[in-house]
Short mmCIF file of C-alpha atoms in Angstrom, two decimals:
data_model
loop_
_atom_site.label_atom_id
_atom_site.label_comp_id
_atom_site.label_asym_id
_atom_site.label_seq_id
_atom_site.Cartn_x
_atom_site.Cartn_y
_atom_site.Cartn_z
CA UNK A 438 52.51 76.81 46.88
CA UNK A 439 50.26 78.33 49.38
CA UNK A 440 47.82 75.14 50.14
CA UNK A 441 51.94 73.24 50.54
CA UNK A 442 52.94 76.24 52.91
CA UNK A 443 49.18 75.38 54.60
CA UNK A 444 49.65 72.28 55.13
CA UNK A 445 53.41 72.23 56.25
CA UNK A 446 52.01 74.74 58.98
CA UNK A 447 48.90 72.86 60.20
CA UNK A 448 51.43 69.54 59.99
CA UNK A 449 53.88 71.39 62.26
CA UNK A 450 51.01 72.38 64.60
CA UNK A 451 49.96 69.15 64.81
CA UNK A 452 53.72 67.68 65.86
CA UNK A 453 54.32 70.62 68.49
CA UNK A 454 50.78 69.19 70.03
CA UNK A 455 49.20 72.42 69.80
CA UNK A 456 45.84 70.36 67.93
CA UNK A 457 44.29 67.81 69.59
CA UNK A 458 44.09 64.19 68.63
CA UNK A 459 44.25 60.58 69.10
CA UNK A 460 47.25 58.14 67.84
CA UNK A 461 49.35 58.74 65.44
CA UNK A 462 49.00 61.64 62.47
CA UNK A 463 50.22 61.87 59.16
CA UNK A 464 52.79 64.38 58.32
CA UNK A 465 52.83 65.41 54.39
CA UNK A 466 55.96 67.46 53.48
CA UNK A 467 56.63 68.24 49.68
CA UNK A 468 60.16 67.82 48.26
CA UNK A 469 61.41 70.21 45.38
CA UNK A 470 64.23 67.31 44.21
CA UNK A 471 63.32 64.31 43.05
CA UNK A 472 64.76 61.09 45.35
CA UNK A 473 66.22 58.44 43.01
CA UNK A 474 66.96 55.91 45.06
CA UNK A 475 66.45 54.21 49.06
CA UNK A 476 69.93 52.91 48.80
CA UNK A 477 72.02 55.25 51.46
CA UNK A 478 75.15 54.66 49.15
CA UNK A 479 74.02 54.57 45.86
CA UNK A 480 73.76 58.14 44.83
CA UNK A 481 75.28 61.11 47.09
CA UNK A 482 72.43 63.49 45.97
CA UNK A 483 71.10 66.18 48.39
CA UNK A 484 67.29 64.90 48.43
CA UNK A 485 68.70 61.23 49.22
CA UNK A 486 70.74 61.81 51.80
CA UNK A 487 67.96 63.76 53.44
CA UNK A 488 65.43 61.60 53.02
CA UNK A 489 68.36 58.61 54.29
CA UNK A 490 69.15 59.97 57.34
CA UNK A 491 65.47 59.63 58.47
CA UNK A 492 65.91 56.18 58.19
CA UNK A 493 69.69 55.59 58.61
CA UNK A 494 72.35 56.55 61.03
CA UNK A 495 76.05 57.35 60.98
CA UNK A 496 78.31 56.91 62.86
CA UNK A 497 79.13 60.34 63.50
CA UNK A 498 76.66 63.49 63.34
CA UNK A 499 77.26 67.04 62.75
CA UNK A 500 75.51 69.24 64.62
CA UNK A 501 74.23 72.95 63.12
CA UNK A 502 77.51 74.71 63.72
CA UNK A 503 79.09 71.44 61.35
CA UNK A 504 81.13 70.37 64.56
CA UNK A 505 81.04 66.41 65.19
CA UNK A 506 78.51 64.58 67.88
CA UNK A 507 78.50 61.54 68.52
CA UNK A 508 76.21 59.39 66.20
CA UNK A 509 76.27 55.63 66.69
CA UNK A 510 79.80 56.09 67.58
CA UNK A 511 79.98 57.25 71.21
CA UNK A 512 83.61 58.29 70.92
CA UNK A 513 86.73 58.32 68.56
CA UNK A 514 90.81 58.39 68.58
CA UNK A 515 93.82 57.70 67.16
CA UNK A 516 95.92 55.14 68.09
CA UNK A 517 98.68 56.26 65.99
CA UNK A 518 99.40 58.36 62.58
CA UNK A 519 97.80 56.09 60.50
CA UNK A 520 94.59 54.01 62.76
CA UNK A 521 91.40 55.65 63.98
CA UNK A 522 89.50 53.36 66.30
CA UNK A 523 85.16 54.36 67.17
CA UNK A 524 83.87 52.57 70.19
CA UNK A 525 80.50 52.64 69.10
CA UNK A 526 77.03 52.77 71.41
CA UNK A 527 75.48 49.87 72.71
CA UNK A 528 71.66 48.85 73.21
CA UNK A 529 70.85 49.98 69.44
CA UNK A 530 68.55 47.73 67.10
CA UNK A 531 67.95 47.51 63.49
CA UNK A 532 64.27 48.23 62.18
CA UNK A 533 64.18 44.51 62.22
CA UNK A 534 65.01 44.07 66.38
CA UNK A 535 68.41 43.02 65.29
CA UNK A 536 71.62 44.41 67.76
CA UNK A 537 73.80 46.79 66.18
CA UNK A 538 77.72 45.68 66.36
CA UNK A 539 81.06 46.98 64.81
CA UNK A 540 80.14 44.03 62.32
CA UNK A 541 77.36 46.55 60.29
CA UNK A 542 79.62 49.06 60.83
CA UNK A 543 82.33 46.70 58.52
CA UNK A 544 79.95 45.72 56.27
CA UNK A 545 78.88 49.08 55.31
CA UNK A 546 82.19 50.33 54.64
CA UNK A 547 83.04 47.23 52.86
CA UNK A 548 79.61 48.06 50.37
CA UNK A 549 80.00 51.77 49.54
CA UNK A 550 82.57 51.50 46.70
CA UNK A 551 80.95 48.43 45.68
CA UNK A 552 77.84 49.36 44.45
CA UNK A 553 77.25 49.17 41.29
CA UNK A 554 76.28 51.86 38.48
CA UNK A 555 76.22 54.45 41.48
CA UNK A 556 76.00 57.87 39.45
CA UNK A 557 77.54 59.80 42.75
CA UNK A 558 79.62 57.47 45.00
CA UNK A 559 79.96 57.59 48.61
CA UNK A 560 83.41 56.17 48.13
CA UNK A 561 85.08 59.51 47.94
CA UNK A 562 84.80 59.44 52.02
CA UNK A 563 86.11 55.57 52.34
CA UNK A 564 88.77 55.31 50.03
CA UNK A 565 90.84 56.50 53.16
CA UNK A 566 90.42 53.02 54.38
CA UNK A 567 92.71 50.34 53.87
CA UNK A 568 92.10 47.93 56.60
CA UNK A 569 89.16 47.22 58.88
CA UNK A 570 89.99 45.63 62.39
CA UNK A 571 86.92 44.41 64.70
CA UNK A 572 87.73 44.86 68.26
CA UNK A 573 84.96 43.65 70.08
CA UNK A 574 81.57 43.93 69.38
CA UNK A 575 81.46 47.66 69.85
CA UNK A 576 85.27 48.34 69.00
CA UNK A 577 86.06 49.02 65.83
CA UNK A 578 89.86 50.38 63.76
CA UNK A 579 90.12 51.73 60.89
CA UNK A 580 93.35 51.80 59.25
CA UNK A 581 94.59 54.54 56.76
CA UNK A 582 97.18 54.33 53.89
CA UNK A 583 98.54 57.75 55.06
CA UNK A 584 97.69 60.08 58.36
CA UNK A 585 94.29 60.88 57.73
CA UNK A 586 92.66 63.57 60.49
CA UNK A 587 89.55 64.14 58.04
CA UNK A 588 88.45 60.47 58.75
CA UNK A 589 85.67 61.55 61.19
CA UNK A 590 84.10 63.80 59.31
CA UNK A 591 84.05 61.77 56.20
CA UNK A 592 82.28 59.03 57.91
CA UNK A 593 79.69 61.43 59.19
CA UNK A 594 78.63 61.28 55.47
CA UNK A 595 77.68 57.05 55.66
CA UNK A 596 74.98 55.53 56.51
CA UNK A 597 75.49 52.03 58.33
CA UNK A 598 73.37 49.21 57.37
CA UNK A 599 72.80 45.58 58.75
CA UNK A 600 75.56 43.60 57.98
CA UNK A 601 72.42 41.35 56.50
CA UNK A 602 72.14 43.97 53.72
CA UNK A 603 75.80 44.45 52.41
CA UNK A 604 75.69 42.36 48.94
CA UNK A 605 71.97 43.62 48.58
CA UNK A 606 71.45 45.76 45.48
CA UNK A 607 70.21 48.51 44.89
CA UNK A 608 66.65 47.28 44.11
CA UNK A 609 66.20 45.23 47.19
CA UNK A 610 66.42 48.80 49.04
CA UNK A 611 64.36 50.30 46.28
CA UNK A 612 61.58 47.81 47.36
CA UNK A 613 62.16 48.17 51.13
CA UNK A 614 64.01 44.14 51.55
CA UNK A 615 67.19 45.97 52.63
CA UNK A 616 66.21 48.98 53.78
CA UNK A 617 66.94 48.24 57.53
CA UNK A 618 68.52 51.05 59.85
CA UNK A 619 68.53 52.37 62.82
CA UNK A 620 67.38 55.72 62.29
CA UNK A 621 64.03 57.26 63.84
CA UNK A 622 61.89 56.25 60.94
CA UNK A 623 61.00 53.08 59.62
CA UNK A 624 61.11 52.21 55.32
CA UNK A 625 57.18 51.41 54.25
CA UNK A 626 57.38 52.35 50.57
CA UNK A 627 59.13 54.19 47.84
CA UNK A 628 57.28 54.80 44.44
CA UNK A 629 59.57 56.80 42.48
CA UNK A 630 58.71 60.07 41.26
CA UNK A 631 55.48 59.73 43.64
CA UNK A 632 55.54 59.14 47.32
CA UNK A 633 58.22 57.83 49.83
CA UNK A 634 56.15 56.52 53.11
CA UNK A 635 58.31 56.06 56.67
CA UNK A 636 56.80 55.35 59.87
#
């Protein structure tokens, strides 16, 4: 525990630029839960969705005090009891230089209660959803069976893929084909019960 605490420290001085050096560094941080999966909606487990959101974005964030930020949505309303509608930020890529458009944003929402043999579904916070209307390319509505106010938070809690990734399975992000976001950090490899490498 002490040579982890050691390391986290001299790894922190490093980021803060308090040691010198040239290019890049290597940060090494030590998980106490195991991370099943690189699938952001395969399994809503605390040491996934950590480890996701490094690599993933939502569409809206919550900041420390749990109120909502924008995330890749720049701003929200409702139209009317029952329809929600995100106008969501331009100039964002995938991993893969690919634009992000309302149609990942559809396509993710479309995959979370489809995956199959997820232990933990993120489906509890789309099931809300009963219609999905693209705008434009950074307009999106969402329409709810019943008035729904809860609907931003709940989609704080999803990560938005390509649209190029919706019927991929759970493997193909296991192995990094599918694991293509938007977040800060890039997918390089996931050996399970081992390492998970970003860049």
């Amino acid at each position: 525990m002490k040579k982890l605490l050691q390391r986290l420290v001299s790894a922190a001085l490093v980021m803060v630029g308090i040691t010198a050096g040239a290019g890049a560094q290597d940060l090494t941080i030590g998980l106490a839960g195991s991370v099943t999966s690189m699938d952001p909606h395969f399994h809503a487990l605390s040491p996934n969705i950590n480890v996701s959101k490094h690599i993933f974005d939502m569409l809206v964030n919550q900041d420390e005090r749990q109120r909502l930020v924008p995330g890749l949505a720049t701003e929200w309303r409702t139209l009317n009891d029952t329809t929600w509608e995100f106008r969501l930020r331009r100039g964002v890529k995938f991993h893969d230089g690919s634009d992000f458009t309302a149609e990942d944003v559809a396509a993710s929402i479309r995959r979370v209660p489809n995956v199959p043999n997820s232990p933990s579904s993120f489906a509890i916070y789309t099931r809300p959803i009963v219609e999905i209307t693209i705008v434009d390319p950074y307009t999106i509505r969402f329409r709810t069976a019943a008035p729904y106010p809860l609907l931003p938070n709940d989609l704080a809690q999803v990560a938005i893929i390509s649209r190029n990734s919706e019927n991929a399975s759970t493997g193909d992000f296991n192995a990094g084909r599918a694991t293509n976001g938007t977040g800060p950090y890039r997918f390089v490899e996931f050996v399970p019960g081992d390492r998970i490498v970003l860049q």
